[in-house]
Coordinates of C-alpha atoms in Angstrom, one line a residue:
Chain A
M1 CA 53.3 112.6 54.9
S2 CA 53.1 109.5 57.1
V3 CA 54.9 106.2 57.2
D4 CA 53.7 102.6 57.3
T5 CA 55.3 99.8 59.2
G6 CA 57.0 98.6 56.1
T7 CA 58.8 101.9 55.6
V8 CA 59.8 102.0 59.3
K9 CA 61.4 98.5 58.9
R10 CA 63.2 99.7 55.7
V11 CA 64.5 102.8 57.5
A12 CA 65.6 100.7 60.5
R13 CA 67.5 98.4 58.1
L14 CA 69.2 101.5 56.7
A15 CA 70.1 102.6 60.3
R16 CA 71.2 99.1 61.2
I17 CA 68.9 98.7 64.1
A18 CA 67.1 95.4 64.5
L19 CA 63.4 96.0 65.2
D20 CA 60.8 93.2 66.0
D21 CA 57.3 93.5 64.7
E22 CA 55.9 94.9 67.9
E23 CA 58.6 97.6 68.1
A24 CA 58.1 98.5 64.5
G25 CA 54.4 98.9 65.1
R26 CA 54.9 101.2 68.0
M27 CA 57.6 103.2 66.3
T28 CA 55.3 103.7 63.3
G29 CA 52.8 105.5 65.6
E30 CA 55.5 107.6 67.3
L31 CA 57.2 108.6 64.0
N32 CA 53.9 109.6 62.5
A33 CA 53.1 111.8 65.6
I34 CA 56.4 113.6 65.0
L35 CA 56.0 113.8 61.2
G36 CA 52.5 115.2 61.7
F37 CA 53.9 117.8 64.1
V38 CA 56.6 119.0 61.7
E39 CA 54.2 119.3 58.8
Q40 CA 53.6 122.9 59.9
L41 CA 56.8 123.8 58.1
N42 CA 55.0 123.4 54.8
E43 CA 53.2 126.7 55.4
V44 CA 56.4 128.7 55.6
D45 CA 57.4 130.6 52.4
V46 CA 61.0 129.5 51.8
E47 CA 61.3 130.9 48.3
N48 CA 64.8 132.4 47.8
V49 CA 65.9 131.5 51.3
E50 CA 69.4 129.9 51.6
P51 CA 69.5 126.8 53.8
M52 CA 71.7 127.3 56.8
T53 CA 75.1 125.7 56.6
S54 CA 76.9 127.4 59.5
V55 CA 75.2 129.0 62.4
I56 CA 78.1 131.4 63.2
P57 CA 80.0 132.9 60.3
L58 CA 83.3 131.0 60.2
S59 CA 86.1 130.8 57.8
M60 CA 87.7 127.3 57.6
K61 CA 90.8 127.2 59.8
M62 CA 94.1 126.3 58.2
R63 CA 97.0 124.7 59.9
Q64 CA 100.5 123.6 58.9
D65 CA 100.4 120.3 57.0
E66 CA 102.5 118.4 59.4
V67 CA 102.2 115.4 61.7
S68 CA 100.8 116.5 65.0
D69 CA 99.6 113.2 66.5
G70 CA 99.9 109.5 65.9
A71 CA 101.6 106.2 66.9
K72 CA 98.8 105.4 69.3
A73 CA 97.6 102.0 68.1
K74 CA 97.4 100.7 71.6
D75 CA 95.2 103.6 72.7
V76 CA 93.0 103.3 69.6
I77 CA 92.2 99.7 70.2
A78 CA 92.1 99.9 74.0
N79 CA 88.3 100.0 74.2
A80 CA 87.6 97.5 71.4
P81 CA 85.3 94.6 72.3
A82 CA 87.6 92.3 70.3
S83 CA 91.1 93.0 69.0
G84 CA 94.3 91.2 68.1
D85 CA 97.8 92.5 67.1
D86 CA 96.5 96.1 67.1
F87 CA 93.7 95.3 64.8
F88 CA 89.9 95.5 65.4
L89 CA 88.4 92.0 65.0
V90 CA 85.1 91.6 63.2
P91 CA 83.0 88.7 62.0
K92 CA 84.2 87.2 58.8
V93 CA 83.1 89.4 55.8
I94 CA 84.9 87.8 52.9
E95 CA 84.4 84.1 52.1
Chain B
M1 CA 81.2 119.8 107.6
T2 CA 77.9 119.9 105.6
E3 CA 78.1 123.7 105.7
L4 CA 81.2 123.5 103.4
T5 CA 79.0 122.1 100.6
K6 CA 76.7 125.1 100.7
L7 CA 79.4 127.6 99.7
T8 CA 79.4 129.2 96.3
I9 CA 82.6 128.9 94.2
S10 CA 83.5 132.6 94.8
E11 CA 83.1 131.9 98.6
I12 CA 85.2 128.8 98.3
R13 CA 87.9 130.8 96.5
A14 CA 88.0 133.4 99.3
R15 CA 87.9 130.9 102.2
L16 CA 90.5 128.6 100.7
A17 CA 92.8 131.6 100.3
A18 CA 92.1 132.6 103.9
K19 CA 93.0 129.0 104.9
D20 CA 89.7 128.5 106.7
F21 CA 89.7 124.9 105.6
T22 CA 91.7 122.8 103.1
A23 CA 90.7 121.7 99.6
L24 CA 90.9 118.1 100.9
E25 CA 88.4 118.9 103.7
L26 CA 86.1 120.5 101.1
T27 CA 86.4 117.5 98.8
D28 CA 85.8 115.0 101.6
A29 CA 82.7 117.0 102.6
Y30 CA 81.3 116.6 99.1
L31 CA 82.2 112.9 98.9
A32 CA 80.4 112.4 102.2
A33 CA 77.4 114.3 100.9
I34 CA 77.3 112.2 97.7
E35 CA 77.5 109.1 99.7
G36 CA 74.6 110.1 101.8
A37 CA 72.3 111.3 98.9
N38 CA 73.1 109.6 95.7
E39 CA 71.2 106.4 96.3
R40 CA 68.1 108.5 96.5
L41 CA 68.8 111.1 93.9
N42 CA 70.8 109.1 91.4
A43 CA 72.7 112.2 90.2
Y44 CA 76.1 110.5 89.9
I45 CA 76.8 107.5 87.7
T46 CA 80.3 107.1 89.0
V47 CA 82.2 108.8 91.8
T48 CA 86.0 109.3 91.4
A49 CA 86.8 109.6 95.1
D50 CA 90.5 108.7 94.9
K51 CA 91.1 111.0 92.0
A52 CA 89.2 113.8 93.7
R53 CA 91.3 113.5 96.9
E54 CA 94.5 113.4 94.9
M55 CA 93.5 116.5 92.9
A56 CA 92.5 118.2 96.2
K57 CA 95.8 117.4 97.8
A58 CA 97.6 118.9 94.8
S59 CA 95.4 122.0 95.2
D60 CA 96.4 122.3 98.9
R61 CA 100.0 122.2 97.9
R62 CA 99.4 125.0 95.3
I63 CA 97.6 127.1 97.9
A64 CA 100.4 126.6 100.4
D65 CA 102.9 127.7 97.8
G66 CA 100.9 130.8 97.0
D67 CA 100.4 129.5 93.5
A68 CA 96.6 129.0 93.4
R69 CA 94.9 128.9 90.0
P70 CA 91.4 130.4 89.3
L71 CA 89.4 127.3 90.3
E72 CA 91.8 125.9 92.8
G73 CA 90.3 123.1 94.9
V74 CA 86.7 123.7 93.6
P75 CA 84.9 120.3 93.5
L76 CA 83.0 119.8 90.3
G77 CA 80.7 117.2 88.7
V78 CA 81.1 116.3 85.0
K79 CA 78.2 115.3 82.7
D80 CA 78.8 111.8 81.4
L81 CA 79.0 113.3 77.9
F82 CA 82.5 114.7 78.4
A83 CA 85.4 112.3 77.7
T84 CA 87.5 112.0 80.9
E85 CA 90.7 110.0 80.7
G86 CA 90.4 106.5 82.2
V87 CA 87.0 107.3 83.7
H88 CA 83.5 106.1 82.8
T89 CA 82.3 108.0 79.7
Q90 CA 79.1 106.5 78.3
A91 CA 76.7 109.4 77.5
A92 CA 74.5 107.4 79.9
S93 CA 74.1 104.8 77.2
H94 CA 74.3 101.0 77.3
I95 CA 76.0 101.0 73.9
L96 CA 79.2 102.6 75.3
D97 CA 79.5 99.8 77.9
G98 CA 82.8 99.9 79.6
F99 CA 84.1 102.8 77.6
K100 CA 87.0 104.6 79.3
P101 CA 88.6 107.2 76.9
R102 CA 92.4 107.5 76.6
Y103 CA 92.0 111.2 76.3
E104 CA 90.4 114.2 78.0
S105 CA 87.9 116.6 76.5
T106 CA 89.1 120.2 76.0
V107 CA 86.4 121.6 78.3
T108 CA 87.4 119.3 81.2
S109 CA 91.1 119.8 80.5
N110 CA 90.6 123.5 80.8
L111 CA 88.9 123.1 84.2
W112 CA 91.6 120.8 85.6
A113 CA 94.3 123.1 84.3
D114 CA 92.6 125.9 86.4
G115 CA 92.8 123.7 89.5
A116 CA 89.2 122.3 89.7
V117 CA 88.7 118.9 91.3
M118 CA 86.7 116.1 89.7
L119 CA 84.1 114.4 91.9
G120 CA 82.7 112.1 89.3
K121 CA 80.4 111.7 86.3
L122 CA 76.9 112.9 86.3
N123 CA 73.7 111.2 85.0
M124 CA 71.9 112.5 81.9
D125 CA 69.4 111.6 79.3
E126 CA 71.0 109.0 77.0
F127 CA 73.1 110.8 74.4
A128 CA 71.6 114.0 75.7
M129 CA 68.2 113.1 74.1
G130 CA 65.5 114.0 76.5
S131 CA 64.0 116.7 78.7
S132 CA 63.4 114.7 81.9
N133 CA 66.6 112.6 82.5
E134 CA 64.3 109.5 82.2
T135 CA 66.0 108.1 79.0
S136 CA 69.3 107.4 80.9
Y137 CA 70.4 103.7 80.9
Y138 CA 71.2 104.4 84.6
G139 CA 67.7 105.3 85.5
P140 CA 66.0 108.7 86.2
V141 CA 67.5 111.4 88.4
V142 CA 65.3 112.7 91.2
N143 CA 64.8 116.4 91.5
P144 CA 65.8 117.6 95.0
W145 CA 62.8 119.9 94.9
R146 CA 59.3 118.6 95.8
A147 CA 56.0 120.3 95.8
E148 CA 54.9 121.5 99.2
G149 CA 53.1 118.8 101.2
D150 CA 53.7 116.2 98.5
N151 CA 56.3 113.5 98.5
K152 CA 56.0 112.6 94.8
D153 CA 59.4 112.4 92.9
L154 CA 59.8 115.0 90.3
V155 CA 62.1 115.1 87.3
P156 CA 65.1 117.5 87.4
G157 CA 64.7 118.2 83.6
G158 CA 67.1 117.1 81.0
S159 CA 69.3 116.3 79.4
S160 CA 71.7 117.7 82.0
G161 CA 69.4 116.5 84.8
G162 CA 72.3 115.0 86.9
S163 CA 74.2 118.2 86.6
A164 CA 71.3 120.4 87.8
A165 CA 70.2 118.0 90.6
A166 CA 73.8 117.7 91.9
V167 CA 74.3 121.4 92.0
A168 CA 70.9 122.0 93.7
A169 CA 71.4 119.2 96.2
W170 CA 74.9 120.4 97.2
L171 CA 76.6 117.4 95.7
C172 CA 79.1 119.5 93.8
A173 CA 80.0 123.2 93.7
G174 CA 79.3 123.5 90.0
A175 CA 78.9 121.1 87.0
T176 CA 79.6 120.9 83.3
A177 CA 76.6 120.5 81.1
T178 CA 75.7 120.6 77.4
D179 CA 72.8 122.2 75.6
T180 CA 71.4 121.1 72.2
G181 CA 67.8 122.4 72.5
G182 CA 67.6 123.5 76.1
S183 CA 69.5 120.8 78.0
I184 CA 71.3 123.3 80.2
R185 CA 68.6 125.9 80.7
Q186 CA 65.5 123.7 81.3
P187 CA 67.1 121.6 84.1
A188 CA 68.5 124.8 85.6
A189 CA 65.0 126.3 85.7
F190 CA 63.6 123.1 87.2
T191 CA 66.1 123.1 90.1
A192 CA 66.6 126.9 90.8
T193 CA 70.2 126.8 89.5
V194 CA 71.8 129.1 87.0
G195 CA 72.5 127.5 83.5
M196 CA 74.5 129.2 80.8
K197 CA 74.5 128.0 77.2
P198 CA 77.2 130.1 75.5
T199 CA 77.4 131.1 71.8
Y200 CA 78.0 128.2 69.4
G201 CA 81.8 128.0 69.0
R202 CA 82.6 129.5 72.4
C203 CA 83.5 126.2 74.1
S204 CA 85.3 123.5 72.2
R205 CA 83.3 120.4 71.3
W206 CA 86.5 118.3 71.2
G207 CA 86.1 115.2 73.4
T208 CA 82.4 115.8 74.0
V209 CA 80.2 112.9 72.7
A210 CA 78.4 114.4 69.7
F211 CA 74.6 114.5 69.4
A212 CA 73.7 117.2 66.9
S213 CA 77.0 118.9 65.9
S214 CA 75.6 122.2 64.6
L215 CA 73.6 122.7 67.9
D216 CA 75.7 121.1 70.7
Q217 CA 77.4 123.5 73.0
A218 CA 78.9 123.0 76.5
G219 CA 78.3 125.4 79.4
P220 CA 78.1 125.4 83.2
I221 CA 75.3 124.9 85.7
A222 CA 76.0 126.7 89.0
R223 CA 74.6 128.0 92.2
D224 CA 74.6 131.7 91.2
V225 CA 75.3 133.9 88.3
R226 CA 78.9 134.8 89.4
D227 CA 79.8 131.1 89.7
A228 CA 78.4 130.5 86.2
A229 CA 80.7 133.3 84.9
L230 CA 83.7 131.8 86.7
L231 CA 83.1 128.4 85.3
L232 CA 82.5 129.6 81.7
K233 CA 85.7 131.6 81.8
S234 CA 87.6 128.4 82.4
M235 CA 85.5 126.1 80.1
A236 CA 85.7 128.4 77.1
S237 CA 88.8 128.5 74.9
V238 CA 90.1 128.7 71.4
D239 CA 90.9 125.1 70.4
P240 CA 92.8 124.1 67.2
K241 CA 91.2 120.6 67.6
D242 CA 87.7 121.9 66.9
T243 CA 87.3 123.9 63.7
T244 CA 84.1 125.4 65.0
S245 CA 85.8 126.8 68.0
V246 CA 86.0 130.5 67.4
D247 CA 89.2 132.5 67.4
R248 CA 88.2 135.1 70.0
P249 CA 89.9 135.7 73.3
V250 CA 87.8 134.6 76.3
P251 CA 86.7 137.7 78.3
D252 CA 86.8 137.9 82.1
Y253 CA 83.0 137.3 82.5
E254 CA 83.1 138.0 86.2
E255 CA 83.8 141.7 85.5
A256 CA 80.3 141.9 84.0
I257 CA 78.7 141.0 87.4
G258 CA 77.4 144.1 89.1
Q259 CA 77.6 146.4 86.1
S260 CA 74.6 148.6 85.6
V261 CA 72.0 147.8 83.0
K262 CA 71.0 151.4 82.7
G263 CA 70.1 152.2 79.1
L264 CA 70.2 148.6 77.9
K265 CA 67.4 147.7 75.6
I266 CA 65.6 144.5 76.6
G267 CA 63.3 143.0 74.0
I268 CA 60.1 141.2 75.0
P269 CA 59.0 138.9 72.1
K270 CA 55.3 138.6 71.7
E271 CA 55.5 135.2 70.1
Y272 CA 56.6 133.7 73.5
R273 CA 53.2 134.5 74.9
I274 CA 51.9 131.0 73.9
D275 CA 48.4 129.7 74.2
G276 CA 47.7 127.9 77.4
M277 CA 50.7 129.4 79.2
P278 CA 50.1 129.1 83.0
Q279 CA 49.2 132.4 84.6
E280 CA 52.2 131.9 87.0
I281 CA 54.7 131.9 84.2
E282 CA 53.0 135.0 82.7
A283 CA 53.2 136.7 86.1
L284 CA 56.8 135.7 86.6
W285 CA 57.7 137.1 83.2
Q286 CA 56.1 140.4 84.1
K287 CA 58.0 140.5 87.3
G288 CA 61.2 140.1 85.3
I289 CA 60.2 142.9 83.1
D290 CA 59.5 145.1 86.1
W291 CA 62.9 144.3 87.7
M292 CA 64.7 145.2 84.5
R293 CA 62.9 148.4 84.2
E294 CA 63.5 149.4 87.8
A295 CA 67.2 148.7 87.2
G296 CA 67.1 151.3 84.4
A297 CA 66.8 149.1 81.3
E298 CA 64.5 150.1 78.5
I299 CA 61.8 147.6 77.7
V300 CA 60.8 147.2 74.1
D301 CA 58.2 144.9 72.5
I302 CA 59.7 142.9 69.7
S303 CA 58.6 140.3 67.2
L304 CA 60.3 137.0 66.3
P305 CA 57.8 135.8 63.8
H306 CA 59.2 132.3 63.0
T307 CA 59.4 131.3 66.7
K308 CA 56.6 128.7 66.4
Y309 CA 58.5 126.7 63.8
A310 CA 61.6 126.3 65.8
L311 CA 60.6 123.0 67.5
S312 CA 59.7 121.5 64.2
V313 CA 63.0 122.5 62.6
Y314 CA 64.7 121.1 65.7
Y315 CA 63.0 117.7 65.4
I316 CA 64.3 117.4 61.8
V317 CA 67.8 118.9 62.1
A318 CA 68.8 117.3 65.4
P319 CA 67.7 113.8 64.6
A320 CA 69.3 114.1 61.1
E321 CA 72.6 115.0 62.6
A322 CA 72.2 112.4 65.4
S323 CA 71.6 109.6 62.9
S324 CA 74.9 110.4 61.3
N325 CA 76.9 111.0 64.5
L326 CA 75.6 107.8 66.1
A327 CA 76.5 105.7 63.1
R328 CA 79.8 105.1 64.7
Y329 CA 78.4 102.9 67.5
D330 CA 78.7 99.6 65.6
G331 CA 80.2 97.2 68.1
V332 CA 83.6 97.3 66.5
R333 CA 85.7 100.1 68.1
Y334 CA 84.3 100.5 71.5
G335 CA 81.5 99.6 73.8
L336 CA 78.9 96.9 73.5
R337 CA 79.0 94.1 70.9
V338 CA 76.1 91.7 70.5
P339 CA 76.9 88.8 68.2
G340 CA 75.0 88.0 65.0
D341 CA 75.1 85.5 62.1
D342 CA 77.1 87.9 60.0
I343 CA 78.5 91.4 60.3
T344 CA 75.3 93.1 59.4
A345 CA 73.4 91.1 62.0
M346 CA 76.1 92.0 64.5
Y347 CA 75.6 95.7 63.8
E348 CA 71.8 95.4 64.0
N349 CA 71.8 93.4 67.2
T350 CA 74.4 95.6 68.9
R351 CA 72.4 98.8 68.1
A352 CA 69.1 97.2 68.9
E353 CA 70.3 96.3 72.4
G354 CA 72.6 99.2 73.0
F355 CA 70.3 102.1 72.2
G356 CA 67.3 103.1 74.3
R357 CA 63.9 103.8 72.8
E358 CA 64.2 107.6 72.5
V359 CA 67.6 107.3 70.8
K360 CA 66.3 104.7 68.4
R361 CA 63.3 106.9 67.6
R362 CA 65.5 109.9 66.8
I363 CA 67.9 107.8 64.7
L364 CA 65.0 106.5 62.7
I365 CA 63.5 110.0 62.2
G366 CA 66.9 111.3 61.2
T367 CA 67.5 108.4 58.8
Y368 CA 64.1 108.9 57.2
V369 CA 64.4 112.7 56.7
L370 CA 67.8 112.2 55.1
S371 CA 66.8 109.3 52.9
A372 CA 66.5 109.6 49.1
G373 CA 63.3 111.3 48.1
Y374 CA 62.6 113.0 51.5
Y375 CA 65.8 115.1 51.9
D376 CA 64.4 118.2 50.1
A377 CA 61.0 118.0 51.7
Y378 CA 62.3 117.7 55.2
Y379 CA 65.9 118.4 55.8
L380 CA 66.5 121.1 53.2
R381 CA 63.3 122.9 54.0
A382 CA 64.1 122.8 57.8
Q383 CA 67.5 124.3 57.2
K384 CA 65.8 127.1 55.2
V385 CA 63.4 127.8 58.0
R386 CA 66.3 127.8 60.4
T387 CA 67.9 130.6 58.3
L388 CA 64.6 132.6 58.8
I389 CA 64.6 131.9 62.6
K390 CA 68.2 133.3 62.8
R391 CA 67.2 136.3 60.7
D392 CA 64.4 137.1 63.1
F393 CA 67.0 137.5 65.9
E394 CA 69.5 139.4 63.6
D395 CA 66.7 141.9 62.8
V396 CA 66.0 142.7 66.5
F397 CA 69.6 143.0 67.4
E398 CA 70.2 145.3 64.5
A399 CA 67.4 147.4 65.7
G400 CA 69.4 148.0 68.9
V401 CA 68.1 145.3 71.3
D402 CA 70.8 144.2 73.7
A403 CA 69.1 141.2 75.2
I404 CA 65.8 139.3 75.1
L405 CA 63.9 138.3 78.2
T406 CA 61.6 135.3 78.1
P407 CA 60.4 132.5 80.4
A408 CA 62.8 129.6 80.6
T409 CA 60.2 126.8 80.5
P410 CA 56.4 126.6 80.0
S411 CA 55.9 124.8 83.4
A412 CA 57.7 123.9 86.6
A413 CA 59.1 120.4 87.1
F414 CA 56.7 117.5 86.4
G415 CA 56.5 114.0 87.9
I416 CA 58.7 111.1 87.0
A417 CA 56.9 108.7 84.6
D418 CA 54.3 111.4 83.7
Q419 CA 51.7 109.4 81.7
E420 CA 50.8 112.2 79.2
M421 CA 54.5 112.8 78.4
A422 CA 55.1 109.0 77.9
A423 CA 52.1 108.7 75.6
D424 CA 53.0 111.6 73.3
P425 CA 56.6 112.3 72.4
V426 CA 55.6 115.7 71.1
K427 CA 54.3 116.8 74.5
M428 CA 57.7 116.1 76.0
Y429 CA 59.3 118.0 73.2
L430 CA 57.2 121.1 74.1
N431 CA 59.4 121.6 77.2
D432 CA 62.0 123.1 75.0
I433 CA 59.7 125.6 73.3
F434 CA 61.4 128.7 74.8
T435 CA 64.9 127.4 74.6
V436 CA 65.3 125.7 71.3
T437 CA 65.2 128.9 69.1
V438 CA 68.5 129.9 70.8
N439 CA 70.3 126.8 69.5
M440 CA 68.8 127.2 66.1
A441 CA 70.4 130.7 65.9
G442 CA 73.6 129.7 67.7
L443 CA 73.1 132.4 70.3
P444 CA 74.0 132.5 74.0
G445 CA 71.2 132.0 76.6
I446 CA 71.1 131.9 80.3
A447 CA 68.4 130.6 82.7
V448 CA 68.2 132.2 86.1
P449 CA 65.9 131.4 89.0
A450 CA 63.2 134.0 89.4
G451 CA 60.6 132.6 91.8
L452 CA 58.5 129.7 93.0
D453 CA 55.1 128.6 91.8
A454 CA 52.0 128.1 94.0
K455 CA 53.3 124.6 94.9
G456 CA 56.7 126.0 95.9
L457 CA 58.5 124.7 92.8
P458 CA 61.2 126.8 91.1
L459 CA 60.6 128.8 87.9
G460 CA 63.2 130.5 85.8
L461 CA 63.6 133.3 83.3
Q462 CA 65.8 133.2 80.3
L463 CA 67.9 135.9 78.7
I464 CA 69.1 135.6 75.1
G465 CA 72.0 137.7 73.8
R466 CA 73.9 138.7 70.7
P467 CA 76.5 136.2 69.4
F468 CA 79.5 136.2 71.8
D469 CA 77.9 138.7 74.1
E470 CA 77.7 136.5 77.2
E471 CA 78.8 139.4 79.3
T472 CA 75.5 141.2 78.8
L473 CA 73.7 138.0 79.9
F474 CA 75.7 137.7 83.1
R475 CA 75.1 141.4 83.7
T476 CA 71.3 141.2 83.2
A477 CA 70.8 137.8 84.9
H478 CA 72.6 139.2 87.9
I479 CA 69.9 141.9 88.1
I480 CA 67.2 139.2 88.2
E481 CA 69.1 137.2 90.8
R482 CA 69.5 140.2 93.0
A483 CA 65.8 141.1 92.8
A484 CA 64.5 137.5 93.1
G485 CA 66.9 136.2 95.7
R486 CA 68.2 132.6 95.7
F487 CA 66.1 129.5 96.2
T488 CA 67.1 126.3 97.9
P489 CA 65.2 123.0 98.4
T490 CA 64.3 121.7 101.8
R491 CA 66.3 118.6 102.4
W492 CA 64.2 115.4 102.5
W493 CA 66.7 112.9 100.9

């Protein structure tokens, strides 16, 4: 499988990365090189093979259902590019 | 004073205890060394001199009180991927501009609780994506090693290139690093340092900037095998804040150093004898085999039939996980914000400007392989092949193999701005061909210096172990270290 520039632009939109035409063109070539490389996986017989979900057998840890942390609004917003009254500020999204 | 920076951690421990010098003198020696070298090598992104001196003074008080902890007064460098409270933490990316976390990663907290001193944050490939440290927003790191009779700048490997270069150039006594596909072991091999990637789940990932969560694992880069054991003992822990941190006590890894390897079965996988492998690498591997045999280990030929698919699986699984993990960089909560006409344009502009080319490429690949219609063909299939790769290892371990010996990298360090690598991303990815299988299977792996090539550049061997059997790796790597000796660069910087 290979991708065209239109597909690369659509994927970039999904990933929320602005790409200009020149970049999209270059990325198309690079992505196709990688997709060409990984094509070899098609020759592997994966019939009845379970996909890996956890690399080390782990049982999900349980903990007491109690408050262990919190009341750190100032810490949470400390690194925000724009904030006010302990809120993150974003461009207007609702008219 | 420069001599102080040449000591190993175990030597520092003994000489601080003997009051030969103070922790503050040691830290000052390192700060002076960084000052004199960093402009040329670019290993540190930020130096925390005041903090280092304060920590060193606290260590001196502890030592005076007879209350020294295991890493008391040992000056360390920290890869920029680990959150350090109030200190630059940007994963060497522009998108995290100005980010200073309000918390400390578990791994670094463990080190400071054991008395270590933080010298600063180390350069790396952006978001740990790279094998040459050239994708950093802060520019490439220069390898302290040069080919004989040549003054060309070489890469230190990546992504933990700053960590490896700083340890090799005596700019810290040891460093934290992380490994997703080879990012501890490949730079260690390129700089004649020891790099240990422990079993997945051995070190907590809490507070470490995530790249590919099912593969990422922290570990040390050190001057010798014993130092790597000392550092891992401190870095590893059971952490309720990371559900993938495994509930097993951390052994005293140092006890493994010097233990006999008599009777251990060392597997030699035939699939690692790849086409076009330089003769020097082949010869080095054979030397390693001979050393192990002379030390009493039994050498057995083994097969890991799915080895050749590991890189392909990696370049689906790692970008897929990265595209999801890096979705959080949106210009709202931290770091860079680039304005746009509406909120979507703000996201798109921020991410376009904030991420470098390699990171964008991986996010796009990841987004593509996870997108509707392609998920089964790429991601699901890759995860199935990953199961087969892991099964290969399980089969040989079940057959009684204790550790696997391979080359660490297919070549020695290459030049900065290598044209062939720049033209073909896949060529750069091939650097990880011997290391990436280990991450696929979650196993521990150690890279240990084993010799120099014809140009005088370091080469390393890798040992791969059973899950949570880091001790056997320290034990076997020590045999190689003892036989090969240690290698240090000639200072030119």
